[in-house]
Every structure is written in C-alpha cells, then in structure tokens.
XYZ file of C-alpha atoms in Angstrom:
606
model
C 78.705 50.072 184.814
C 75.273 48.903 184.157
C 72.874 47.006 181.760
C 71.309 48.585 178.349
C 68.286 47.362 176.631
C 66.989 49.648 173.715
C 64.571 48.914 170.797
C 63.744 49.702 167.167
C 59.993 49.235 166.576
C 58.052 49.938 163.196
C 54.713 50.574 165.256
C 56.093 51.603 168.210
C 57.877 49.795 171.333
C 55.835 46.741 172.602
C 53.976 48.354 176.023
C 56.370 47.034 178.999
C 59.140 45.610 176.978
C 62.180 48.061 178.339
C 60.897 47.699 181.565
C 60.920 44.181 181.191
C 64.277 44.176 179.662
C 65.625 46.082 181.855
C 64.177 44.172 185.235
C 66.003 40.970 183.602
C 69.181 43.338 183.792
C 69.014 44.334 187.665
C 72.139 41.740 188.074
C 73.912 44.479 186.497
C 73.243 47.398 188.172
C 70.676 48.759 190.766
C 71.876 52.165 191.999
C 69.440 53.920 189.422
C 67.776 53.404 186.104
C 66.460 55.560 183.132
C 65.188 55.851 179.165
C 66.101 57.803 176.397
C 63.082 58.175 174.011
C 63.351 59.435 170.485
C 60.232 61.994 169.986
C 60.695 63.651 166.736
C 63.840 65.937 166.539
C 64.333 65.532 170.268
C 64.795 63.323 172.802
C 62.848 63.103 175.528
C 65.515 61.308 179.285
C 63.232 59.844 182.206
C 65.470 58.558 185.054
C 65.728 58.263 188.813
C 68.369 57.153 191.415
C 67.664 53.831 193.263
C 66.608 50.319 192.610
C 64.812 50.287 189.303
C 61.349 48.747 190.804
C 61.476 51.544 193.169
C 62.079 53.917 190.359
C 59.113 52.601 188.174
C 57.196 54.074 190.833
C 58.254 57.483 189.845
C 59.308 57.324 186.228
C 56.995 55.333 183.559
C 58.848 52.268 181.749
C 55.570 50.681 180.678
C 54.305 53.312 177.871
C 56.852 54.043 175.530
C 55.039 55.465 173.029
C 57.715 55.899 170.638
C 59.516 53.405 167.606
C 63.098 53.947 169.402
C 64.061 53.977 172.720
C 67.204 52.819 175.188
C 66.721 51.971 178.511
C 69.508 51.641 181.236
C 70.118 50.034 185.074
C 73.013 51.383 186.920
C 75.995 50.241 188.747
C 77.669 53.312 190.222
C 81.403 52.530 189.980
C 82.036 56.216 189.344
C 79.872 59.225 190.724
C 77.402 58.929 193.330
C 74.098 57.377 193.181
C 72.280 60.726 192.034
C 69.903 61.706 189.716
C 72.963 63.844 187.732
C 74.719 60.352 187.233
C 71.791 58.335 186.218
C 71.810 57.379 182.627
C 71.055 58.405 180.181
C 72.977 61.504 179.196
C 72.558 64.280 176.875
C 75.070 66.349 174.560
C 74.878 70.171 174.739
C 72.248 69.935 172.082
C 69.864 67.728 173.408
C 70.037 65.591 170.030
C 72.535 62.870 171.396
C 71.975 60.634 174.552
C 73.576 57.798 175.831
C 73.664 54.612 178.300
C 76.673 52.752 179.050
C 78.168 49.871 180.840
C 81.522 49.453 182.049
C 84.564 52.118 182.638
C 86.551 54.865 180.494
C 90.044 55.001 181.615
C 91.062 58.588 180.167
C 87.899 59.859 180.641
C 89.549 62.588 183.008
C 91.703 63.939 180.718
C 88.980 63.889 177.663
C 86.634 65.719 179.494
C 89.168 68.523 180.583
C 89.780 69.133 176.839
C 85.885 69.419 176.031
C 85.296 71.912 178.469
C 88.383 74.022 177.114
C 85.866 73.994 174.138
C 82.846 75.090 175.795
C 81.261 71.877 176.875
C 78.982 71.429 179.685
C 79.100 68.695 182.303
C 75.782 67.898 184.585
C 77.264 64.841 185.839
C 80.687 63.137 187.861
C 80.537 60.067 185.503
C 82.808 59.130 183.048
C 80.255 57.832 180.794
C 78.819 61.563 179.892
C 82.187 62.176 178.281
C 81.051 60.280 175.357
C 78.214 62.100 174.692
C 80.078 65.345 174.488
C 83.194 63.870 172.157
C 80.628 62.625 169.679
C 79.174 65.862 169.670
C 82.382 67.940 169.171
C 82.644 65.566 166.013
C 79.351 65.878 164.527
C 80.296 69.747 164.881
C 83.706 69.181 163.052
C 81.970 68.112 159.963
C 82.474 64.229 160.717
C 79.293 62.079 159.864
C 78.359 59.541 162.411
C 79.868 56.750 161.426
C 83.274 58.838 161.566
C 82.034 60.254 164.442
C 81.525 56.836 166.187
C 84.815 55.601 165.005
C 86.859 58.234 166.331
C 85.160 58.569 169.902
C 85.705 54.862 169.908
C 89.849 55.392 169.115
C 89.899 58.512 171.873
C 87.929 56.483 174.775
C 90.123 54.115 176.501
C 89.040 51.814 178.696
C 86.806 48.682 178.787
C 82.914 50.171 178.285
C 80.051 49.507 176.132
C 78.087 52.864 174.668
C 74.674 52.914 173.294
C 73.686 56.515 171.514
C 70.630 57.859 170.497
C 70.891 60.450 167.946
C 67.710 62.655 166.872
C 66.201 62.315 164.443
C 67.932 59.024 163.547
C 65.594 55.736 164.030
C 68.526 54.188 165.088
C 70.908 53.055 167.878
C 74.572 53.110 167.360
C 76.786 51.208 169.542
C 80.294 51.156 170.246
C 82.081 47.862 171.701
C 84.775 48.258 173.056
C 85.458 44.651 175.652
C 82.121 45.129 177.005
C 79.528 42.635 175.729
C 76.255 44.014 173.224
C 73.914 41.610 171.450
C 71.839 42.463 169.024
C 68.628 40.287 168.244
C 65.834 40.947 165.587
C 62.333 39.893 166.460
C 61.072 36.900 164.359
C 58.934 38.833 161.915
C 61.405 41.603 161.454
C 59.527 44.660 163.150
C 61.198 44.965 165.923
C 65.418 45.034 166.772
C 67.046 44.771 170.167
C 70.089 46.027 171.944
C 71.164 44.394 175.222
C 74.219 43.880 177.383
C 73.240 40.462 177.054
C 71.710 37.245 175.224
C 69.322 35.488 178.025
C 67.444 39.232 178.506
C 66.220 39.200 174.447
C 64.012 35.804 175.523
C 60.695 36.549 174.027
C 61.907 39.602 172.465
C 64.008 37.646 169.465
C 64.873 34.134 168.605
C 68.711 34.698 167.556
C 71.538 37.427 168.767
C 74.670 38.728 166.416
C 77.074 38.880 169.232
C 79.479 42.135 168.815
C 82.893 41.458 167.799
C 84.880 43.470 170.668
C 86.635 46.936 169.091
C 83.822 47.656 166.253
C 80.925 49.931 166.372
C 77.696 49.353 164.886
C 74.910 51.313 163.376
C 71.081 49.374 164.474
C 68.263 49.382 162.704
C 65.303 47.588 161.159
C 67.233 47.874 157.582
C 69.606 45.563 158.901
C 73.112 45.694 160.993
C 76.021 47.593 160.069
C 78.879 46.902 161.776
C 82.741 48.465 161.261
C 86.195 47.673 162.998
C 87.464 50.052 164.999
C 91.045 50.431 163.673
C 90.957 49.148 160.239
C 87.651 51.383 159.400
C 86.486 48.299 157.394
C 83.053 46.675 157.074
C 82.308 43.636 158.970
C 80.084 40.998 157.509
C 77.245 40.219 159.723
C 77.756 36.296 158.652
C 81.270 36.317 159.964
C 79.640 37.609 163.836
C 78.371 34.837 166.365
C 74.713 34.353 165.553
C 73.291 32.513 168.897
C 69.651 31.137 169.421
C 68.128 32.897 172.537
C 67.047 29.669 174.596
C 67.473 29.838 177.932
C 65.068 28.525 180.595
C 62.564 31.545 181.909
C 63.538 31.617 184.862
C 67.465 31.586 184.279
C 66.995 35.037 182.325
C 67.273 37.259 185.092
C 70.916 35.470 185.864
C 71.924 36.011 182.711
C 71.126 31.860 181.674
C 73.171 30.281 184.541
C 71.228 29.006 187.030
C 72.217 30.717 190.361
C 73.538 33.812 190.821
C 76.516 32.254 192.294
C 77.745 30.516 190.064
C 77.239 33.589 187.249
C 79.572 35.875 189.634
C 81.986 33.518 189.838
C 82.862 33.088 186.137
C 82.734 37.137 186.286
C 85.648 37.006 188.507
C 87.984 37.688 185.291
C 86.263 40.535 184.103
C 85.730 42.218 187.854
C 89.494 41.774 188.053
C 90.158 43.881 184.951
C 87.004 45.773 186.456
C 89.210 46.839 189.567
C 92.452 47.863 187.354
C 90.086 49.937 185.823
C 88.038 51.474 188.314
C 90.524 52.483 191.079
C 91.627 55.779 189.794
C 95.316 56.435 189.874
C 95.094 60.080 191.670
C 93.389 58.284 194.697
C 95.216 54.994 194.345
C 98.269 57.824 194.609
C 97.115 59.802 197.746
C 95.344 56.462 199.646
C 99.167 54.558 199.130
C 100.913 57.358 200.127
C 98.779 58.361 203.149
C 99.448 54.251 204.413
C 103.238 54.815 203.854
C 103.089 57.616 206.292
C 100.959 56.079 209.028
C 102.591 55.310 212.717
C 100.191 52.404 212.781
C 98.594 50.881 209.628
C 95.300 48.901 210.619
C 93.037 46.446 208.492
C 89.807 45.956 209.245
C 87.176 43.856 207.792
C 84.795 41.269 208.459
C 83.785 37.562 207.676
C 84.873 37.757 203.640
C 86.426 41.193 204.278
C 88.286 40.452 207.263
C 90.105 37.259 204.978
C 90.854 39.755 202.704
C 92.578 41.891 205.242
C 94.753 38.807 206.457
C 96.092 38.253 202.940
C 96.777 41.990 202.593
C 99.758 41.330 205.185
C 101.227 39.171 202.427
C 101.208 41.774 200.146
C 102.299 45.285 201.816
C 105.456 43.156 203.851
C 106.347 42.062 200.670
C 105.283 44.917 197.892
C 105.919 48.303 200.714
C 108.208 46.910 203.428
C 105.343 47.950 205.878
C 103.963 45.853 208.556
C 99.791 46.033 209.015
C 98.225 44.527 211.520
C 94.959 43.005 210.319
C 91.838 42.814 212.507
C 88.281 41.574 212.964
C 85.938 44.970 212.750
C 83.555 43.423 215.207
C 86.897 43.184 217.811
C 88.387 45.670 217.096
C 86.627 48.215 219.231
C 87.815 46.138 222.106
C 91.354 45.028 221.170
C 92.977 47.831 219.607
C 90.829 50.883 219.767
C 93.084 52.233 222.860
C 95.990 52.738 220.511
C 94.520 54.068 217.723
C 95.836 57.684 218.193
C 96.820 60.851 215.509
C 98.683 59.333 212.568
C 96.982 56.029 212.769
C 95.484 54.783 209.254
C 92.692 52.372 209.410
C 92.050 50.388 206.043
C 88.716 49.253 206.114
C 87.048 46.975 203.781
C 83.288 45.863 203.458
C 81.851 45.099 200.167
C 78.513 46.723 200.611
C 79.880 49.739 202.508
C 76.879 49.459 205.268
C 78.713 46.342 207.450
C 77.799 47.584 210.636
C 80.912 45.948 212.623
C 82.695 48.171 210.353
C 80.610 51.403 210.327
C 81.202 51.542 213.966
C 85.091 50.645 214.083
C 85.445 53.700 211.341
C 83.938 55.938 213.235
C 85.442 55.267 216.677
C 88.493 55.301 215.114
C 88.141 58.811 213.419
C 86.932 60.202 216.799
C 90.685 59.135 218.023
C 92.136 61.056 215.083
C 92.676 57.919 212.824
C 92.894 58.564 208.627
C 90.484 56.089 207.237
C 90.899 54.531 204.066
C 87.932 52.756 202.375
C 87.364 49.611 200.174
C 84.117 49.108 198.646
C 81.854 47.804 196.136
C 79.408 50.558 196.831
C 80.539 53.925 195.997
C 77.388 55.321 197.499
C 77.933 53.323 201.061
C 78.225 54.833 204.198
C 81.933 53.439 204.035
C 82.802 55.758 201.152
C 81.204 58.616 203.213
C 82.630 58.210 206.002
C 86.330 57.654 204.521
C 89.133 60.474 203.621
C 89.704 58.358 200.956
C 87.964 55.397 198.942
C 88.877 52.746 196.881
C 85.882 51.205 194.946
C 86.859 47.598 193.710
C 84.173 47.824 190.887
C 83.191 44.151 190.940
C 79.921 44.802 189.422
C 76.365 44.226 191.460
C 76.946 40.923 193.350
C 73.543 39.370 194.116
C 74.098 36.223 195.963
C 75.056 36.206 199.687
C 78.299 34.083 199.665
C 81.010 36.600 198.618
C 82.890 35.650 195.401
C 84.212 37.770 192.623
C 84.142 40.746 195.353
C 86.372 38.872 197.422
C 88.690 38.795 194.569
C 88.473 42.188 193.325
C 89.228 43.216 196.818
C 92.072 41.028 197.053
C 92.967 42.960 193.608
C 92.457 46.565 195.406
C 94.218 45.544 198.372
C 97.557 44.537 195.922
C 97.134 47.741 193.739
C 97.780 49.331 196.996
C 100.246 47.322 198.701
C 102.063 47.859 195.012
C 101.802 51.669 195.158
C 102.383 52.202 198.920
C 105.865 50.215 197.865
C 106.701 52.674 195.081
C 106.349 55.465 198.532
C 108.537 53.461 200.652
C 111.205 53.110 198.218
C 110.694 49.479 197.686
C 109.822 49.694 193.822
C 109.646 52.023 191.433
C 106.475 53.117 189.268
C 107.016 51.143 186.161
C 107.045 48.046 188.561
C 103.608 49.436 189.754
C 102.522 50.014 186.245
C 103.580 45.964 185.365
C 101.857 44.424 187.379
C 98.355 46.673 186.646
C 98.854 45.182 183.291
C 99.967 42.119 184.604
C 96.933 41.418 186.562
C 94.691 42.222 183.165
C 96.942 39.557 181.328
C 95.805 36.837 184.218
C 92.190 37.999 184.516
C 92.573 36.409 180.948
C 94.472 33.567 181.210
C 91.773 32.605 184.411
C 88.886 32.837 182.186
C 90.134 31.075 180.059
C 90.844 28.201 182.708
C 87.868 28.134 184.934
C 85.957 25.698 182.234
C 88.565 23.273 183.278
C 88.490 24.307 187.392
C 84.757 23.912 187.208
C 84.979 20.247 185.456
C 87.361 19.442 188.684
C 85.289 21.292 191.363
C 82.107 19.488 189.970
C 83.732 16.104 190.533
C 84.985 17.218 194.184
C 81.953 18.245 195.279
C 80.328 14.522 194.803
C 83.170 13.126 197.750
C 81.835 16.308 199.604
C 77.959 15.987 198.972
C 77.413 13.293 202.432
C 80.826 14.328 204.402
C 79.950 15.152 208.096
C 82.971 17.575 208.150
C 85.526 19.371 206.776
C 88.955 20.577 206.975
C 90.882 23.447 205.205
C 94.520 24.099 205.255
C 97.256 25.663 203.494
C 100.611 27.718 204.861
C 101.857 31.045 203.632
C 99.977 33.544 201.464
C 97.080 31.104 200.679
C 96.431 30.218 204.616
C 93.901 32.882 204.336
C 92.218 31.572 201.391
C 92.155 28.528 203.493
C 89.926 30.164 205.785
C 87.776 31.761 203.333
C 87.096 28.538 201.444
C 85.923 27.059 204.536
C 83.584 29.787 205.049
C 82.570 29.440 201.674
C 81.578 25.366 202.317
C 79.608 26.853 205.318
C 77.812 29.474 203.145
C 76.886 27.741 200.027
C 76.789 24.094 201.175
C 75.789 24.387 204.653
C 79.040 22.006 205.568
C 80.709 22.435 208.638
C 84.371 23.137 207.636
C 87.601 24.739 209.759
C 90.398 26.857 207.623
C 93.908 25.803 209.425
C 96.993 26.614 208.877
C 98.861 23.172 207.479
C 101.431 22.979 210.912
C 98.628 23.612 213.093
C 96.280 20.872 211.511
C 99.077 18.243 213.290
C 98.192 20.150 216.536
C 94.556 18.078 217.277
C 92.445 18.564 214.890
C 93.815 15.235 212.656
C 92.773 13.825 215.467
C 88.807 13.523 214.405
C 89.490 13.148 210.913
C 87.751 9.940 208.874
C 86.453 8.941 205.512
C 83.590 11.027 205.880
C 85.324 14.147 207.240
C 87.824 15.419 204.117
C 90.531 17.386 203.969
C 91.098 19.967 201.390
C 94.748 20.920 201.399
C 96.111 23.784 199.158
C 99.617 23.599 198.003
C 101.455 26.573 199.056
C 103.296 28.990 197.003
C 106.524 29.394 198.745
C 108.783 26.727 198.078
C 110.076 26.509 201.443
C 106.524 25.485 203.117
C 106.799 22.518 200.296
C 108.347 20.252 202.443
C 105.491 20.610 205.155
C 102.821 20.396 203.116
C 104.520 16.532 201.930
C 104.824 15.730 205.223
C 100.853 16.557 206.197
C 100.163 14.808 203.068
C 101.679 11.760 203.980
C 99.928 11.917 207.520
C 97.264 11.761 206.032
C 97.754 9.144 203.865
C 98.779 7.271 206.863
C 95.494 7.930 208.258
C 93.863 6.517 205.233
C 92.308 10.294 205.080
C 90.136 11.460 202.132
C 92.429 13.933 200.594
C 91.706 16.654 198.082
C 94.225 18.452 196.995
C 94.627 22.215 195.424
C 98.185 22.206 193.330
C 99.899 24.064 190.788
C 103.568 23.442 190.996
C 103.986 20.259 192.776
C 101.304 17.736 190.792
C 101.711 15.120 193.415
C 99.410 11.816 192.838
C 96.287 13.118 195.578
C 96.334 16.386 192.922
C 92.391 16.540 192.311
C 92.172 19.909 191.092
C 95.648 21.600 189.096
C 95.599 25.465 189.060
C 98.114 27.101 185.970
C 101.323 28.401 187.723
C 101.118 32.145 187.663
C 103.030 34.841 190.147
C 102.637 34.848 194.222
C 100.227 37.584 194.545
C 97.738 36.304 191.969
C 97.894 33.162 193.219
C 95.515 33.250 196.368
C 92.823 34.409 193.646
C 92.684 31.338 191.508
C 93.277 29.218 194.602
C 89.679 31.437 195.849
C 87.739 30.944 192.689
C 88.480 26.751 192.806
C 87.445 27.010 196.420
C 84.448 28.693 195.263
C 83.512 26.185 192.533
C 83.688 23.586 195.011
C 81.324 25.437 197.749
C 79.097 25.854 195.115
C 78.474 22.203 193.573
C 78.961 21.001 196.909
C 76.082 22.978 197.706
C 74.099 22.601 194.495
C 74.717 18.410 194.811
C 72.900 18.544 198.388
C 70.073 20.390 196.840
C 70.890 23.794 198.488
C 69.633 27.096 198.259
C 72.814 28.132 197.077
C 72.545 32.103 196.701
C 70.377 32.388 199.875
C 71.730 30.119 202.762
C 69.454 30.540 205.919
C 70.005 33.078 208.540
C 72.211 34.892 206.287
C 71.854 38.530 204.173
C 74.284 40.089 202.222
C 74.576 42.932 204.213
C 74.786 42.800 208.167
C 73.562 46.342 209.300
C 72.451 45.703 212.629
C-alpha cells in the first residue's frame, strides 16, 4: 500500500513538485519512499526505508531533472520496511519500473511461475510481481497496451500500478479498485498522476477520476484510457472530471478536515484491506496453532484490549473454543503464573511497539507460550517477536483515537475465529471462504451508508456538545463496542463517559443520571437480550433521561441513529463506526483538537 504521484513535464519536472506531492501523501504510507526517473533509455530508482522527510535527507526529491518521473510513499502491508521493498521496482531489464498502492491477491502464485521462466526477485513484495509479468509480455511480442491489459486480467486483488517504461514519455496505469486521478496543469505542459484529488492542488485545476478495472496510457498528448475486460476505448468525457479545490491546509488529509474523520470513512476499504492482506497460508497455520492450544489468551490494550473482548464472541461461536481475554498491562500479574508449554497468547496492538504488550509477549514466550500477532505494522516489534503475524492492513492511521484499525482488527480477529472453527470441526472451508466474501460485500454496503450515519451522528453530537457525562451500554456481542465508544467520547471529545453492560447500568450508576448526563444505549443483536434492553429503555424514560439510541432491528420511537440489519459478527463494526461519528462531532462541536487529544500519543512505548 502506499501513495503515487508522478509527472509528465515538456521542460522538465517543476523543482520540488514530487516531493511536494508526495509529502501531501504521507497519510498513505510512511515506512519508506522513492522515484523512478526516466533518463534516456534507462531509468534511473532513488529510494530509502523510513519516513519520507527522513528519507529526503538521504535521497534528493527536490531536483528532478528529468520530463517524467513517479514518485512513491510506502505502507508496508507486505515485506518488511527495507530498502529491497521500497518502491519503485525494476524488471530484469531495467526499462520498466513501478509504484503501487494497495494488495495483489495471487501474487504468490504469479511470481512462482515467473521465476520458472528465469525471472529475478530483489524484493518480498507483491507489488514487484507486476513489473516482471509486464515484462514477460513485452518479451512475448505483446505491445503495451496488450501488455497492460493482460497483467491487469492475471493480477487479482485490489491495487493501483503506476509503470514507467523507457524510453516512453509516459506513465501507464492500471486501476484496478484502487483510486488514480489524473489532472493536467492549466496551460497543458505538465500532467499528473496521484492516488488522489486534494494532492494535485496547485499542480492542476481539474482531475479525470479512473473508472475502476481500466488501464490508462498518460501523457501530454492527451489520456487514453481502455476497459479491462471488454478491451474497448473509454471516452475521457464519459470519466468524472472534478475541480481540485480544497482548502490548503486540508490537502495533506486528503480534503477532509481531520484526520479522523478521513479514517473513518476508510473503514470500508480497510475492511476489504484486511480480507486482502491476511494471507491464507498464515491465516491457516495461526488458526490452527489456536485450535491446538491448552490455554488460548488475548491480550491487548485500551482499543486493542476491546477488540480482544469481542473476539470471545466470535471463537465461542465460529471454533467452539473458549479464550480468555485480558488487559496486557495486567496480565503480567494475573495470569502470567499459568501461562505454561502449549499456551497461545493472541496479542494485538495496532502499532506493534505498545509497550504493555511488548512486555506480556515476551514474558510469556520465556514460559514457553506460542505467540500470535495482530498488527498494523508489519515492521513492529510485535511482528518480530511473534511465531506468527497477522497484519490487519488498515492503511497508515494518523490520528490518535483508534478507528478504522479497530475495525480491521475486529475483521482479523473473525477471519481467525472463522478458520480456527474450520480446525475444530465446527465449519467447513467453504463456510470460511463465505464469509471472506461476505465481509467484502458489507465493507460495501457500509460505505455506502455512512453518508446517512454521519447526518445522524452530526445531529447527536449537538445533545452531547454541553453534557457533563456520559453513559454507554449495550448486552451481548456489542457490550464491548459499548466500552470502546465510551473511550472514543473520552478521546476525541474529551467527555467523561462509562461503557456498561445494559443489566449492570440498573446496578447504581442510573442513579446519577440527568438531562445533562445522556445515555447512549445500543440495541443488541441477540434477540433474547431484546426484552432487557425495553425494559432499561423504559427506566429511563421514567427517569425523564436523555436517551440516544443505536438500533437496527427494533426501530423503537428514542431510535436516533438506525444502522442497516446485516449478520452478528459484522454487526459490532457498524455499531463502532456510528460510535465513532459521534466522538468525533461531539468533539469537533466543542471545538476540540480532535486528532491530538492532550496527554495522549498514538503509540505508548514507555
């Protein structure tokens, strides 16, 4: 994964203009960054590993002194943060190179067949496979177009590619459900390639937004642009031509205004993101090493360690298997007596570098524990330090309160429940396989949806903006999302707020509730808890509360926000994301640093 930004000049690149393209791109990726330059008949790759500003030091993005060139910021989702797996790549000719954003599925497979025929790899990426099948077809006769067409039909997967082909003064881009634009400067001497619209500010006034499944050929001549499976021409006029206006300093969040609020309409796309980047071969060994395990631990903390209580939802229900889940900063003084030979600790932090959990994982493996790893970071100390890792791939998430990692780790955490089941005789593979594709048919029925969440949350958040309190509650497999949206009104709105489950809210705490201290109950999902969650509700009423109610099924009259109905397990995901849209206008309506709440980072190492 990662963020692209090339350009066709007819002088030569404007001095500072990938850099500056690519600095606006950092949201996307920060684990290494590099350009392809077109010099003649050859191609001339400067890259480094690490965050780009810290690479500029080493590798010049200023002086371009060439009329082509694509630039590239890194998200390592697969292959460590090295220079091998920085972008860009070359073929075995050192004619082709190429950036790319996003994942290829079959890359495995594809790149065991190119070697067969003499290809060489310099990198663990999947990315790099592309190179090397464009190659083999320029060598079979095919010109590029073809070429590009049938690399496009082999790669599966959801991924963006930008080549470079010498001496071509050209780009050519493939599009396959990743997002390009392509924006021509006002007087027509200079085109642009980015991963997004907000980044071309300054660079060009309008960008043809890529039709997803088509490839296109770039240059100042104009755009060329065919579909995928037909082979046909697409007219320019038919594409989405938008005017590149957002406010400067929205550019670098890709033209929302906090980062915050941009991860959280990702959430969709990191979902399909996590189908895609936990590999089945280790989603295979990790789900049958938990199956095996005496003792089956999960570990996490804050965000993480809400994650881990909804994960006993899913493997008593998915594997048959009993986990017990537990704060990593407790755990070392709980449980760490019976961890013992054919113990397997799951352990989740987003970064990789939590400290809390650092230090459980490696007490634990000193007692002879397996450890299996969920991250975000594929370079972390977590992934290290694991016999086996999961990465969520979520994408780069930039502001502290946790969002569309939470989800994708809820999304791991089910993948794996789902498997280990298939282990334990509970399902069988084609169930597993379902609900993969399953979860890619919801990721698009949410997106779809969160316009109409985010209308609702906005309105919420105004009874929320002067409340002195408030409470969160739910039963059953969203009681933990209960307690993660009340760390989320902490977070992002700086509002004092308890998760509960809904039988233990009757046990005191109604007791302090008022018009100025809310309560924000989520329906539950089983049908059985239904008749609690009335009877709270009509407590409250009683108490002439301020009720604001989370619903899909039931619709009663105190329903502020309505979810679409959708299975169990995906449930607790788009009860999270309306959680989140609440935390974050709440937060934004007090006037709230909203991506930077005091006294917090986004990584606690110490």
């Amino acid at each position: 994964m990662g963020g692209i930004f090339g350009g066709i000049c007819k002088t030569g690149i404007p001095r500072g203009a990938i850099f500056e393209g690519l600095k606006r791109l950092i949201y996307r990726g920060y684990d290494g960054a590099g350009v392809a330059i077109l010099r003649g008949g050859s191609i001339e790759v400067r890259k480094a590993p690490g965050h780009l500003f810290n690479v500029a030091k080493q590798v010049d993005f200023v002086n371009i002194d060439s009329k082509v060139a694509v630039g590239h910021t890194r998200y390592a989702s697969r292959g460590w943060p090295v220079y091998e797996n920085t972008h860009p790549f070359l073929d075995c000719t050192g004619r082709i190179a190429v950036v790319g954003d996003g994942i290829i599925e079959n890359y495995e497979e594809v790149k065991t067949i190119l070697e067969s025929r003499g290809h060489v790899f310099k990198s663990r990426t999947d990315t790099e496979v592309a190179v090397h099948l464009v190659e083999e077809y320029l060598k079979q006769g095919l010109d590029l177009t073809r070429a590009l067409l049938k690399t496009a039909r082999e790669l599966k997967g959801n991924y963006a590619l930008v080549f470079l082909v010498a001496p071509e003064e050209k780009l050519v881009v493939i599009q396959h459900g990743q997002p390009i634009v392509v924006g021509f400067s006002g007087d027509k001497n200079c085109v642009f390639v980015s991963s997004d619209l907000p980044s071309l500010h300054g660079f060009a006034e309008y960008g043809y937004i890529l039709e997803d499944k088509t490839i296109a050929i770039v240059s100042l001549e104009g755009l060329q642009v065919f579909d995928i499976e037909t082979e046909s021409l697409v007219d320019p006029g038919s594409m989405q031509l938008k005017r590149v206006k957002p406010v400067v300093e929205y550019v670098e969040k890709a033209g929302y205004p906090h980062y915050m609020i941009k991860e959280i309409h990702e959430v969709p796309d990191a979902l399909v993101g996590t189908t895609l980047s936990v590999m089945d071969k280790y989603l295979r060994l990790a789900a049958m090493i938990v199956s095996r395990g005496e003792k089956v631990y999960v570990v996490g903390t804050g965000t993480s360690y809400h994650a881990a209580l909804t994960s006993v939802y899913y493997f008593t229900e998915l594997a048959g298997l009993s986990v017990t889940p537990v704060s990593a900063a407790e755990f070392p003084y709980s449980l760490l007596e019976s961890v013992e030979t054919g113990t397997v600790l799951i352990a989740i932090s987003q970064s990789g570098e939590t400290s809390d959990v650092i230090n459980t994982v490696k007490l634990a493996k000193q007692r002879g524990a397996v450890i299996i790893g969920i991250t975000n970071n594929v370079g972390s100390r977590l992934a290290l330090e694991s016999n086996v890792y999961l990465p969520i791939g979520a994408g780069p998430e930039l502001a502290v309160p946790a969002t569309k990692t939470f989800t994708s780790t809820l999304a791991a955490l089910l993948l794996l429940a789902s498997y280990t089941g298939v282990f334990s005789g509970l399902r069988k593979i084609e169930e597993h396989k379902i609900l993969v594709e399953e979860m890619r048919n919801y990721a698009k029925t949410l997106k779809e949806t969160i316009p109409y969440i985010e209308e609702n949350a906005s309105r919420v958040s105004r009874e929320l903006k002067d409340a002195i309190g408030a409470y969160v509650a739910s039963s059953g497999i969203t009681y933990p999302i209960a307690v993660e949206g009340a760390l989320k009104l902490k977070e992002a709105s700086l509002l004092h707020a308890e998760g509960y489950q809904l039988g233990e809210l009757r046990h005191g705490p109604v007791s302090i509730i008022t018009q100025r201290f809310p309560v924000i109950l989520i329906e539950p999902y089983e049908e059985q808890a239904h008749s609690l969650y009335l009877k709270v509700l009509g407590e409250l009423e009683a108490r002439r509360a301020n009720i604001i109610s989370i619903e899909s099924k039931l619709k009663t009259n105190y329903a502020s926000i309505i979810l679409p109905q959708t299975q169990k397990h995906f449930y607790p995901i788009s009860v999270a994301v309306a959680l989140q849209l609440i935390a974050y206008y709440t937060g934004v309506a007090r006037n709230l640093p909203v991506d930077t709440p005091p006294g917090l980072a986004k990584t606690l190492t110490t």
